[in-house]
CSV table of C-alpha atoms and ligand atoms in Angstrom, one decimal:
chain,number,residue,atom,x,y,z
A,19,MET,CA,49.1,116.7,107.4
A,20,ALA,CA,49.5,117.6,103.8
A,21,ALA,CA,52.5,119.5,102.7
A,22,PRO,CA,51.9,123.0,101.3
A,23,GLY,CA,51.0,122.8,97.6
A,24,GLU,CA,51.1,119.1,97.6
A,25,ASN,CA,49.3,118.8,94.3
A,26,MET,CA,51.0,121.6,92.4
A,27,ARG,CA,52.9,120.6,89.3
A,28,VAL,CA,54.9,122.4,86.7
A,29,ASN,CA,53.6,122.8,83.2
A,30,ALA,CA,54.9,119.7,81.5
A,31,ASP,CA,54.0,120.8,78.0
A,32,ARG,CA,55.7,124.1,78.3
A,33,LEU,CA,58.8,122.5,79.7
A,34,TRP,CA,58.9,120.0,76.8
A,35,ASP,CA,58.3,122.7,74.2
A,36,SER,CA,61.1,124.8,75.6
A,37,LEU,CA,63.5,121.8,75.5
A,38,MET,CA,62.5,121.3,71.9
A,39,GLU,CA,62.9,124.9,71.0
A,40,MET,CA,66.4,125.1,72.5
A,41,ALA,CA,67.4,121.9,70.7
A,42,ARG,CA,66.8,123.7,67.4
A,43,ILE,CA,69.8,125.9,68.1
A,44,GLY,CA,73.1,124.1,67.2
A,45,PRO,CA,71.6,121.0,65.7
A,46,GLY,CA,73.8,117.9,65.5
A,47,VAL,CA,74.0,115.5,62.6
A,48,ALA,CA,71.9,112.7,64.0
A,49,GLY,CA,69.0,114.4,65.9
A,50,GLY,CA,71.0,115.7,68.8
A,51,ASN,CA,73.0,118.9,69.4
A,52,ASN,CA,76.3,120.4,68.7
A,53,ARG,CA,76.1,123.6,70.8
A,54,GLN,CA,79.6,123.7,72.2
A,55,THR,CA,80.6,126.3,74.6
A,56,LEU,CA,81.5,129.8,73.4
A,57,THR,CA,80.4,129.1,69.8
A,58,ASP,CA,77.9,131.2,67.9
A,59,ALA,CA,75.3,128.5,68.6
A,60,ASP,CA,76.1,128.8,72.4
A,61,ALA,CA,75.6,132.6,72.0
A,62,GLU,CA,72.3,132.0,70.3
A,63,GLY,CA,71.2,129.6,73.0
A,64,ARG,CA,72.2,132.1,75.7
A,65,SER,CA,70.1,134.9,74.0
A,66,LEU,CA,67.1,132.7,73.9
A,67,PHE,CA,67.5,131.8,77.6
A,68,ARG,CA,67.9,135.5,78.5
A,69,ARG,CA,64.7,136.4,76.6
A,70,TRP,CA,62.8,133.7,78.4
A,71,CYS,CA,64.1,134.7,81.8
A,72,GLU,CA,63.3,138.4,81.2
A,73,ALA,CA,59.8,137.5,80.0
A,74,ALA,CA,59.4,135.6,83.3
A,75,GLY,CA,60.2,138.8,85.2
A,76,MET,CA,63.8,137.8,86.2
A,77,THR,CA,66.9,140.0,86.1
A,78,LEU,CA,70.1,138.7,84.7
A,79,GLY,CA,73.6,138.9,86.2
A,80,VAL,CA,76.7,137.6,84.4
A,81,ASP,CA,80.1,136.9,85.9
A,82,ARG,CA,83.5,137.1,84.4
A,83,MET,CA,83.3,133.5,83.3
A,84,GLY,CA,80.1,134.2,81.4
A,85,THR,CA,78.0,132.2,83.8
A,86,MET,CA,74.4,133.5,83.7
A,87,PHE,CA,72.4,134.1,86.9
A,88,ALA,CA,68.7,135.0,86.4
A,89,THR,CA,67.1,136.2,89.7
A,90,ARG,CA,63.4,136.1,90.9
A,91,PRO,CA,63.3,138.3,94.0
A,92,GLY,CA,62.2,137.0,97.4
A,93,THR,CA,60.3,138.8,100.0
A,94,ASP,CA,63.2,139.0,102.5
A,95,PRO,CA,65.9,141.3,101.2
A,96,ASP,CA,68.5,139.8,103.5
A,97,ALA,CA,67.8,136.2,102.6
A,98,LEU,CA,70.4,134.4,100.5
A,99,PRO,CA,69.1,133.0,97.2
A,100,VAL,CA,68.2,129.4,96.4
A,101,TYR,CA,70.1,128.5,93.2
A,102,VAL,CA,68.9,126.0,90.6
A,103,GLY,CA,70.6,125.2,87.3
A,104,SER,CA,73.0,123.3,85.1
A,105,HIS,CA,74.4,124.0,81.7
A,106,LEU,CA,73.2,124.8,78.1
A,107,ASP,CA,76.5,123.8,76.4
A,108,THR,CA,76.7,120.3,74.8
A,109,GLN,CA,79.2,117.8,73.5
A,110,PRO,CA,80.1,118.0,69.8
A,111,THR,CA,77.7,115.0,69.3
A,112,GLY,CA,75.6,115.7,72.4
A,113,GLY,CA,72.0,115.1,73.4
A,114,LYS,CA,69.1,117.5,73.8
A,115,TYR,CA,68.8,117.0,77.6
A,116,ASP,CA,72.2,116.7,79.2
A,117,GLY,CA,72.4,120.0,81.2
A,118,VAL,CA,69.6,121.7,79.3
A,119,LEU,CA,67.0,119.9,81.3
A,120,GLY,CA,68.3,121.3,84.5
A,121,VAL,CA,68.5,124.9,83.3
A,122,LEU,CA,65.1,124.9,81.6
A,123,SER,CA,63.4,123.1,84.5
A,124,GLY,CA,64.7,125.9,86.7
A,125,LEU,CA,63.1,128.3,84.4
A,126,GLU,CA,59.9,126.2,84.4
A,127,VAL,CA,59.8,126.3,88.2
A,128,ILE,CA,59.8,130.2,88.0
A,129,ARG,CA,57.2,130.2,85.3
A,130,SER,CA,55.0,127.9,87.4
A,131,MET,CA,55.4,130.1,90.5
A,132,ASN,CA,54.4,133.1,88.5
A,133,ASP,CA,51.3,131.2,87.2
A,134,LEU,CA,50.3,130.1,90.7
A,135,GLY,CA,51.1,133.5,92.4
A,136,ILE,CA,53.7,131.8,94.7
A,137,ARG,CA,56.0,134.1,96.6
A,138,THR,CA,59.1,132.9,98.4
A,139,LYS,CA,61.1,134.4,101.3
A,140,HIS,CA,64.4,133.6,99.6
A,141,PRO,CA,65.1,134.8,96.0
A,142,ILE,CA,65.5,132.1,93.4
A,143,VAL,CA,68.3,132.2,90.8
A,144,VAL,CA,68.3,130.1,87.7
A,145,THR,CA,71.9,129.4,86.6
A,146,ASN,CA,73.6,128.5,83.3
A,147,TRP,CA,77.2,127.5,84.0
A,148,THR,CA,79.7,128.2,81.2
A,149,ASN,CA,81.7,125.2,79.7
A,150,GLU,CA,80.4,122.3,81.8
A,151,GLU,CA,81.3,119.8,79.1
A,152,GLY,CA,84.9,120.6,78.6
A,153,ALA,CA,84.9,119.1,75.1
A,154,ARG,CA,86.2,122.3,73.5
A,155,PHE,CA,88.2,123.7,76.4
A,156,ALA,CA,89.4,121.2,78.9
A,157,PRO,CA,88.8,120.7,81.8
A,158,ALA,CA,85.1,120.1,82.2
A,159,MET,CA,83.1,122.1,84.8
A,160,LEU,CA,85.4,125.0,84.2
A,161,ALA,CA,83.2,127.9,85.4
A,162,SER,CA,81.9,126.2,88.5
A,163,GLY,CA,85.5,125.2,89.3
A,164,VAL,CA,86.5,128.8,89.2
A,165,PHE,CA,83.4,129.8,91.2
A,166,ALA,CA,84.3,127.2,93.9
A,167,GLY,CA,87.9,128.6,94.0
A,168,ALA,CA,89.4,125.3,92.8
A,169,LEU,CA,90.6,126.9,89.5
A,170,GLY,CA,92.0,130.3,88.8
A,171,LEU,CA,90.4,132.9,86.4
A,172,ASP,CA,93.6,133.4,84.5
A,173,TYR,CA,94.1,129.6,84.1
A,174,ALA,CA,90.5,129.4,82.7
A,175,TYR,CA,91.0,132.3,80.3
A,176,ALA,CA,94.2,130.6,79.0
A,177,ARG,CA,92.6,127.3,78.1
A,178,THR,CA,92.8,126.6,74.4
A,179,ASP,CA,90.6,124.8,71.9
A,180,PRO,CA,91.9,122.4,69.2
A,181,ASP,CA,92.3,125.5,66.9
A,182,GLY,CA,94.4,127.3,69.4
A,183,LYS,CA,91.7,129.9,70.3
A,184,THR,CA,91.6,130.8,74.0
A,185,PHE,CA,88.6,130.6,76.3
A,186,GLY,CA,89.1,134.3,77.2
A,187,ASP,CA,89.2,135.5,73.6
A,188,GLU,CA,86.2,133.4,72.6
A,189,LEU,CA,84.1,134.5,75.7
A,190,LYS,CA,84.8,138.1,74.6
A,191,ARG,CA,84.0,137.3,71.0
A,192,ILE,CA,80.5,136.0,71.7
A,193,GLY,CA,79.9,139.0,74.0
A,194,TRP,CA,79.4,137.2,77.3
A,195,VAL,CA,82.2,138.6,79.6
A,196,GLY,CA,80.2,139.7,82.6
A,197,ASP,CA,81.2,142.2,85.3
A,198,GLU,CA,80.6,140.1,88.4
A,199,GLU,CA,83.5,138.7,90.3
A,200,VAL,CA,83.4,134.9,90.0
A,201,GLY,CA,82.4,133.2,93.2
A,202,ALA,CA,81.3,136.4,94.9
A,203,ARG,CA,77.7,135.1,95.1
A,204,LYS,CA,76.7,133.4,98.3
A,205,MET,CA,74.1,130.6,98.2
A,206,HIS,CA,71.5,129.4,100.6
A,207,ALA,CA,71.2,126.2,98.6
A,208,TYR,CA,72.0,124.8,95.1
A,209,PHE,CA,69.9,122.2,93.3
A,210,GLU,CA,70.9,120.7,90.0
A,211,TYR,CA,68.5,118.5,88.1
A,212,HIS,CA,70.1,116.3,85.4
A,213,ILE,CA,69.5,113.2,83.4
A,214,GLU,CA,71.2,110.1,85.0
A,215,GLN,CA,73.5,109.4,82.1
A,216,GLY,CA,73.5,105.8,83.3
A,217,PRO,CA,71.1,102.8,83.2
A,218,ILE,CA,70.2,102.3,86.9
A,219,LEU,CA,66.9,104.3,87.3
A,220,GLU,CA,65.4,102.9,84.1
A,221,ALA,CA,66.4,99.3,85.0
A,222,GLU,CA,65.0,99.8,88.6
A,223,ASN,CA,61.9,101.4,87.1
A,224,ARG,CA,62.2,104.5,89.3
A,225,GLN,CA,61.2,108.0,88.2
A,226,ILE,CA,63.5,110.0,90.5
A,227,GLY,CA,67.1,109.5,91.6
A,228,VAL,CA,67.8,111.1,95.0
A,229,VAL,CA,71.5,111.9,94.6
A,230,THR,CA,73.4,111.4,97.8
A,231,HIS,CA,77.1,111.5,96.6
A,232,CYS,CA,79.3,112.3,93.6
A,233,GLN,CA,82.1,109.9,92.9
A,234,GLY,CA,85.6,110.9,93.4
A,235,LEU,CA,88.3,109.8,90.9
A,236,TRP,CA,92.0,109.4,90.3
A,237,TRP,CA,93.5,109.3,86.8
A,238,LEU,CA,96.9,107.6,87.2
A,239,GLU,CA,99.2,107.8,84.2
A,240,PHE,CA,101.7,105.0,84.1
A,241,THR,CA,104.9,105.2,82.0
A,242,LEU,CA,106.6,101.8,81.8
A,243,THR,CA,110.1,101.5,80.3
A,244,GLY,CA,111.3,98.2,78.8
A,245,ARG,CA,113.7,97.4,76.1
A,246,GLU,CA,112.8,97.5,72.4
A,247,ALA,CA,113.8,94.1,70.9
A,248,HIS,CA,113.0,91.8,68.0
A,249,THR,CA,109.9,89.7,68.8
A,250,GLY,CA,111.4,86.8,66.8
A,251,SER,CA,115.0,86.6,67.7
A,252,THR,CA,115.0,87.7,71.4
A,253,PRO,CA,114.8,84.7,73.8
A,254,MET,CA,112.0,84.8,76.4
A,255,ASN,CA,114.4,84.9,79.3
A,256,LEU,CA,116.2,88.0,77.9
A,257,ARG,CA,113.1,90.2,77.3
A,258,VAL,CA,112.3,93.4,79.2
A,259,ASN,CA,108.7,93.6,78.1
A,260,ALA,CA,106.8,96.7,79.1
A,261,GLY,CA,103.7,95.4,77.3
A,262,LEU,CA,103.6,92.4,79.5
A,263,ALA,CA,103.9,94.6,82.6
A,264,MET,CA,100.9,96.6,81.4
A,265,ALA,CA,98.8,93.5,80.9
A,266,ARG,CA,99.6,92.3,84.4
A,267,ILE,CA,98.8,95.8,85.8
A,268,MET,CA,95.5,95.8,84.0
A,269,GLU,CA,94.5,92.5,85.6
A,270,MET,CA,95.6,93.8,89.0
A,271,VAL,CA,93.5,97.0,88.6
A,272,GLN,CA,90.5,94.8,87.9
A,273,ALA,CA,91.2,92.7,91.0
A,274,VAL,CA,91.6,95.7,93.2
A,275,ALA,CA,88.3,97.2,92.0
A,276,MET,CA,86.5,93.9,92.5
A,277,GLU,CA,87.9,93.6,96.0
A,278,ALA,CA,86.5,97.1,96.8
A,279,GLN,CA,83.0,96.2,95.8
A,280,PRO,CA,80.4,97.6,96.2
A,281,GLY,CA,80.9,101.3,95.3
A,282,ALA,CA,84.1,101.3,93.3
A,283,VAL,CA,85.2,101.0,89.7
A,284,GLY,CA,88.5,100.8,88.0
A,285,GLY,CA,89.9,100.2,84.5
A,286,VAL,CA,92.2,101.3,81.7
A,287,GLY,CA,90.7,103.3,78.8
A,288,GLN,CA,93.8,104.6,77.1
A,289,ALA,CA,97.1,103.0,76.2
A,290,PHE,CA,100.0,103.9,73.8
A,291,PHE,CA,102.7,101.4,72.8
A,292,SER,CA,106.0,102.6,71.5
A,293,PRO,CA,107.1,102.0,68.8
A,294,ASN,CA,103.8,100.1,68.2
A,295,SER,CA,105.2,97.7,65.6
A,296,ARG,CA,104.1,94.1,65.1
A,297,ASN,CA,107.6,92.6,65.5
A,298,VAL,CA,109.1,94.9,68.1
A,299,LEU,CA,108.7,94.4,71.9
A,300,PRO,CA,107.5,97.8,73.2
A,301,GLY,CA,110.3,99.8,74.8
A,302,LYS,CA,107.8,102.2,76.3
A,303,VAL,CA,104.1,101.9,77.3
A,304,VAL,CA,102.0,104.8,78.6
A,305,PHE,CA,98.5,104.1,79.9
A,306,THR,CA,96.0,105.7,82.2
A,307,VAL,CA,94.2,103.9,85.1
A,308,ASP,CA,90.8,105.5,86.0
A,309,ILE,CA,89.5,104.6,89.5
A,310,ARG,CA,86.4,106.0,91.1
A,311,SER,CA,84.5,105.7,94.3
A,312,PRO,CA,82.1,107.9,96.4
A,313,ASP,CA,84.2,106.8,99.5
A,314,GLN,CA,87.4,108.8,100.0
A,315,THR,CA,89.1,106.1,102.1
A,316,LYS,CA,88.3,103.4,99.6
A,317,LEU,CA,89.4,105.6,96.7
A,318,ASP,CA,92.7,106.5,98.2
A,319,GLY,CA,93.2,102.9,99.4
A,320,MET,CA,92.7,101.7,95.8
A,321,ARG,CA,95.3,104.2,94.6
A,322,ALA,CA,97.9,103.1,97.2
A,323,LYS,CA,97.3,99.4,96.4
A,324,ILE,CA,97.5,99.9,92.7
A,325,GLU,CA,100.8,101.9,92.9
A,326,ALA,CA,102.4,99.4,95.3
A,327,GLU,CA,101.3,96.3,93.3
A,328,ALA,CA,102.4,97.9,90.0
A,329,ALA,CA,105.9,98.6,91.4
A,330,LYS,CA,106.2,94.9,92.3
A,331,ILE,CA,105.0,93.7,89.0
A,332,CYS,CA,107.4,95.9,87.1
A,333,ALA,CA,110.3,95.1,89.4
A,334,ALA,CA,109.8,91.4,88.8
A,335,LEU,CA,110.0,92.0,85.0
A,336,GLY,CA,112.9,94.5,85.2
A,337,VAL,CA,110.6,97.1,83.7
A,338,GLY,CA,110.9,100.8,84.8
A,339,CYS,CA,107.7,102.2,86.3
A,340,SER,CA,106.7,105.8,87.0
A,341,VAL,CA,103.2,107.1,87.9
A,342,GLU,CA,101.8,110.6,87.7
A,343,ALA,CA,98.3,111.6,88.9
A,344,VAL,CA,96.9,113.5,85.9
A,345,GLY,CA,93.4,113.9,87.2
A,346,HIS,CA,91.7,114.0,90.6
A,347,PHE,CA,88.4,114.8,92.2
A,348,ASP,CA,87.5,114.2,95.8
A,349,PRO,CA,84.2,112.4,96.4
A,350,VAL,CA,81.3,114.7,97.4
A,351,THR,CA,78.7,114.1,100.0
A,352,PHE,CA,75.7,116.2,99.2
A,353,ASP,CA,73.9,118.3,101.9
A,354,PRO,CA,71.7,116.0,104.0
A,355,THR,CA,69.0,118.6,104.5
A,356,LEU,CA,68.7,119.3,100.7
A,357,VAL,CA,68.8,115.5,100.0
A,358,SER,CA,65.9,115.1,102.4
A,359,ALA,CA,64.0,117.9,100.7
A,360,VAL,CA,64.3,116.1,97.4
A,361,ARG,CA,63.3,112.8,98.8
A,362,ASN,CA,60.3,114.4,100.6
A,363,ALA,CA,59.2,116.1,97.4
A,364,ALA,CA,59.2,112.8,95.6
A,365,GLU,CA,57.2,111.2,98.4
A,366,HIS,CA,54.6,114.1,98.4
A,367,LEU,CA,54.2,113.9,94.7
A,368,GLY,CA,53.9,110.1,94.6
A,369,TYR,CA,56.9,109.5,92.4
A,370,SER,CA,59.0,106.3,92.8
A,371,HIS,CA,62.5,107.1,93.9
A,372,MET,CA,65.8,105.6,95.0
A,373,ASN,CA,69.1,106.9,96.3
A,374,ILE,CA,71.7,107.1,93.6
A,375,ILE,CA,75.4,108.2,93.3
A,376,SER,CA,76.4,110.4,90.4
A,377,GLY,CA,79.0,108.5,88.4
A,378,ALA,CA,79.8,111.5,86.3
A,379,GLY,CA,81.1,115.0,87.3
A,380,HIS,CA,78.6,117.9,87.5
A,381,ASP,CA,78.7,121.6,88.4
A,382,ALA,CA,77.0,120.6,91.6
A,383,CYS,CA,80.1,118.7,92.7
A,384,TRP,CA,82.1,121.9,92.6
A,385,VAL,CA,79.3,124.1,94.1
A,386,ALA,CA,79.1,121.6,97.0
A,387,LYS,CA,82.6,122.8,98.1
A,388,VAL,CA,81.2,126.3,98.8
A,389,ALA,CA,77.5,125.9,99.5
A,390,PRO,CA,74.9,123.3,100.5
A,391,ALA,CA,74.1,121.5,97.3
A,392,THR,CA,72.4,118.4,95.9
A,393,MET,CA,71.1,116.9,92.7
A,394,ILE,CA,68.0,115.3,91.3
A,395,MET,CA,68.1,112.7,88.5
A,396,CYS,CA,65.7,111.3,86.0
A,397,PRO,CA,66.2,108.2,83.9
A,398,CYS,CA,67.4,108.3,80.3
A,399,VAL,CA,66.7,105.6,77.7
A,400,GLY,CA,69.3,102.8,77.9
A,401,GLY,CA,71.5,104.9,80.0
A,402,LEU,CA,72.7,106.6,76.8
A,403,SER,CA,74.3,110.1,77.0
A,404,HIS,CA,77.0,112.1,75.4
A,405,ASN,CA,75.4,110.7,72.2
A,406,GLU,CA,73.0,112.4,69.8
A,407,ALA,CA,70.5,109.5,70.4
A,408,GLU,CA,70.2,110.5,74.1
A,409,GLU,CA,66.4,110.3,74.9
A,410,ILE,CA,64.1,110.8,77.8
A,411,SER,CA,60.3,110.8,78.0
A,412,LYS,CA,58.2,113.9,78.6
A,413,ASP,CA,56.8,112.2,81.8
A,414,TRP,CA,60.3,111.6,83.1
A,415,ALA,CA,61.3,115.2,82.4
A,416,SER,CA,58.3,116.7,84.2
A,417,ALA,CA,58.4,114.3,87.2
A,418,GLY,CA,61.9,115.6,88.0
A,419,ALA,CA,60.9,119.2,87.4
A,420,ASP,CA,58.0,118.7,89.8
A,421,VAL,CA,60.4,117.4,92.5
A,422,LEU,CA,62.7,120.4,91.8
A,423,PHE,CA,59.7,122.7,92.1
A,424,HIS,CA,58.7,121.3,95.5
A,425,ALA,CA,62.2,121.0,96.9
A,426,VAL,CA,62.8,124.6,95.9
A,427,MET,CA,59.6,125.8,97.5
A,428,GLU,CA,60.4,124.0,100.7
A,429,THR,CA,63.9,125.5,100.8
A,430,ALA,CA,63.1,129.0,99.7
A,431,GLY,CA,60.1,129.2,102.1
A,432,ILE,CA,56.6,130.0,100.7
A,433,VAL,CA,55.2,133.3,101.9
A,434,GLU,CA,51.4,132.9,102.6
B,512,ZN,ZN1,75.7,117.6,81.9
């Protein structure tokens, strides 16, 4: 038997036009966007989104983190809403689609329901989370983190940008401090549609990524203490070389990640040598190991192995070793019912699809702590993102929006 509304699609042209119109706000220097959170450009983007939502008959609520919730009522006043959304803020040299696609596809779902006279039992809420990117105010996914109860409101308000301005003051300045308590809303479901930001879907020639998990991570900051000494006059057997210890630890991290295949990554992206002089053995080396996996046991096992092996490496060289966990996110398993709704929608619509794991963090990863949640992904050219050259095709954009449309209809319940 055919699923209800099997052939219904969103309006691909209208979705694309809206993406292009939003991209005119906060233009970058190379065809992308610089619409960082709580800037004047962000305020302008928010106003445009509000106008569009109101024109589509929705009512807007705003919480004390400035997150925007535009509601289309359902027929059952007691039914919890189905939420869709992502973020309109960008990196300083960001693309036109990262985040924006998810918010504006949510809006397009509402516009299409209006066009087709579709009513749902559950209300539908289109969401724009404040400061997903974290480029201006670290950490990333700040508002959804507060929403999920993982971060405090005072902590968020006190975050500072590179100019020393606080999140709280800047939110007030652009006029988007709402009156809703953060996290008070209860969700029947949350769907986030996002570009993949990686190369897998394009390489596999699939239109839709059915996102089953979000990777967890540990950032382990190592401080190695050796002895500063002349590189020319210090005999090899008398050196306490913190740099050598780092090199051996980097090799070991690679080996640990390879042993944990598939479904694990690990590496070092940042290192500081002190005094960082050509002819001085480093007395101090600070570097960060980044390990990730969607599997909690594997992730924690990698961490334990790396710390134990690093201690041995350093002991053998007489180098002091201390480790601090400076970043952490538990892996997320998305809600199986919602994951199935996404997969079924792709099937009904005849779109090629595959299961995929989100390699990056998203607001959905925090929301999943407090509500059933999942994500939908579409390919992006060359896997490129956080780059002004980020690109997707109109067909890719609308295929994912169609899947969102159908998954939302199934979850929100169509009223005949
Ligand atoms: Zn994003």
